[in-house]
XYZ file of C-alpha atoms in Angstrom:
175
model
C -0.065 0.100 0.095
C 1.481 3.065 -0.775
C 1.895 6.416 1.421
C 1.631 9.068 1.016
C 3.197 12.710 2.647
C -0.151 14.874 2.407
C -3.624 14.165 3.155
C -5.209 15.025 -0.110
C -8.901 13.664 0.036
C -10.628 11.680 -2.687
C -12.487 13.552 -5.370
C -16.776 13.754 -5.268
C -18.647 12.021 -8.145
C -19.610 15.277 -9.232
C -15.975 16.199 -9.622
C -14.911 13.726 -11.338
C -18.047 13.524 -14.121
C -16.799 16.978 -14.224
C -13.418 16.142 -14.828
C -14.385 13.362 -16.900
C -15.683 15.803 -19.178
C -12.956 18.339 -19.489
C -10.612 15.224 -20.116
C -13.066 14.358 -22.903
C -12.863 17.841 -25.123
C -8.925 17.797 -25.274
C -9.297 14.814 -26.458
C -8.411 12.564 -23.069
C -10.471 10.266 -21.086
C -10.594 9.560 -17.858
C -9.341 6.014 -17.543
C -11.312 3.529 -15.136
C -7.634 3.031 -13.040
C -6.937 6.644 -12.699
C -10.617 7.461 -11.657
C -10.508 4.421 -9.319
C -7.065 6.265 -7.451
C -8.704 9.555 -7.800
C -11.961 7.942 -5.590
C -9.673 6.755 -3.215
C -7.591 10.190 -3.015
C -6.584 13.639 -5.253
C -3.145 13.167 -6.179
C -0.407 14.093 -3.427
C 3.350 13.067 -3.251
C 4.138 9.846 -2.438
C 6.460 7.880 0.009
C 7.333 5.535 -1.857
C 8.734 6.949 -4.821
C 11.278 5.327 -7.017
C 10.216 3.109 -10.185
C 12.406 1.622 -13.192
C 11.355 2.190 -16.633
C 12.392 0.407 -20.174
C 14.597 3.480 -21.942
C 16.720 0.608 -24.735
C 19.706 0.394 -22.249
C 20.642 -3.293 -20.450
C 20.474 -0.993 -16.940
C 17.062 0.944 -17.923
C 16.138 4.389 -16.171
C 15.241 5.154 -12.744
C 12.718 8.293 -11.866
C 11.014 9.236 -8.789
C 7.598 10.243 -9.024
C 7.014 13.873 -6.870
C 3.348 14.540 -7.269
C 0.118 12.442 -8.593
C -1.815 14.891 -9.807
C -5.336 14.850 -9.482
C -8.730 16.723 -10.131
C -9.714 19.648 -7.900
C -8.272 23.640 -8.890
C -7.318 24.188 -5.299
C -4.482 21.730 -5.579
C -1.724 23.272 -7.527
C -0.866 18.886 -9.751
C -3.657 19.572 -10.910
C -4.322 17.061 -14.662
C -6.277 19.517 -16.248
C -4.018 22.059 -16.038
C -1.127 20.365 -17.026
C -2.755 19.413 -20.450
C -3.717 22.472 -21.054
C 0.168 23.314 -19.940
C 1.245 20.769 -22.513
C -0.926 21.596 -24.816
C -0.098 19.306 -28.311
C 3.257 17.967 -26.719
C 1.108 15.351 -25.800
C -1.040 12.836 -28.163
C -4.518 12.134 -27.445
C -5.578 9.578 -25.265
C -2.222 9.836 -23.305
C -2.765 10.637 -19.895
C -0.365 12.699 -17.538
C -0.873 10.999 -14.392
C 2.218 12.215 -11.957
C 5.389 14.528 -11.877
C 8.785 13.098 -11.891
C 11.013 15.110 -10.157
C 12.995 16.854 -12.957
C 9.203 17.695 -14.730
C 8.969 14.614 -16.953
C 5.660 12.647 -16.664
C 4.081 9.579 -15.610
C 0.994 8.983 -17.932
C -1.742 5.819 -18.699
C -2.295 5.092 -22.839
C -6.024 5.625 -23.020
C -5.603 4.775 -26.783
C -8.188 2.554 -28.461
C -10.081 1.746 -25.589
C -6.906 0.394 -23.521
C -6.665 1.527 -20.105
C -2.541 1.326 -19.630
C -0.822 0.456 -19.791
C 1.615 3.292 -18.078
C 3.995 5.451 -19.826
C 7.447 7.718 -18.896
C 7.530 10.977 -20.722
C 11.055 12.196 -21.122
C 10.517 15.871 -21.891
C 14.135 15.930 -22.909
C 13.578 13.469 -25.656
C 10.649 15.764 -27.021
C 10.807 15.564 -31.427
C 8.557 17.989 -33.457
C 6.175 18.148 -34.470
C 4.739 15.562 -30.825
C 6.133 11.744 -31.258
C 6.746 8.531 -29.472
C 9.905 8.280 -29.187
C 10.758 10.154 -25.835
C 8.115 7.519 -24.333
C 9.043 4.720 -21.806
C 7.207 1.492 -21.305
C 6.794 1.542 -17.195
C 4.742 -1.252 -15.982
C 1.871 -3.127 -17.221
C -1.115 -1.437 -15.537
C -2.020 1.683 -12.889
C -2.043 -1.446 -10.350
C 1.096 -2.836 -11.221
C 2.724 0.574 -11.217
C 1.425 2.144 -7.667
C 2.510 -1.544 -6.516
C 6.235 -1.336 -7.737
C 6.889 2.181 -6.284
C 9.756 1.521 -3.351
C 11.271 4.263 -1.318
C 14.039 6.360 -2.374
C 16.943 5.926 0.253
C 18.997 8.662 -0.952
C 22.820 7.594 0.615
C 24.684 7.135 3.769
C 25.736 11.040 5.028
C 29.586 10.660 5.680
C 30.210 12.319 9.203
C 32.061 15.238 9.276
C 35.936 14.501 10.292
C 36.365 15.665 14.429
C 38.867 15.546 16.836
C 42.785 15.172 16.926
C 42.194 14.032 12.913
C 40.114 17.661 11.916
C 43.651 19.341 13.263
C 46.074 17.751 10.807
C 43.562 17.396 7.766
C 42.176 13.873 8.098
C 39.481 11.977 8.946
C 38.105 8.733 9.541
C 36.972 8.002 6.074
C 40.236 6.275 4.821
C 44.123 7.199 4.384
């Protein structure tokens, strides 16, 4: 179960219906899995935030979810505002659901009536006109994506040199 840094309450049915209309106008359906997510909570910052994606290398890529997008206008991370900001840079049917820490997006592919897979949209690899060259496969569906998130463990801090070692420019970290 994913945990969050903050509490964003669920979206009401009326808010969901309005979001559905707004998204349809922009060519992006409100997908069933994302709808179910919003009924539980309207976005937020997860504690389990690290994920991996296919990037054409043996190692693959990794990133961190900064915030899941919601639909309330009071949220600064609003899916509709995000689509408006992106304009035609986001292909129709691909719905952004989260920002990573570098301004890239995690999206659900809703084209052709699908509800997945989850894709990573890399803004640094955008093409003109927009294509699929900057999309990377992450997970087959939203549930799998949420289940695969793990805490990002920062590297341990090395304590500063202390005592006599500090006086002579040496520390406890090595020769």
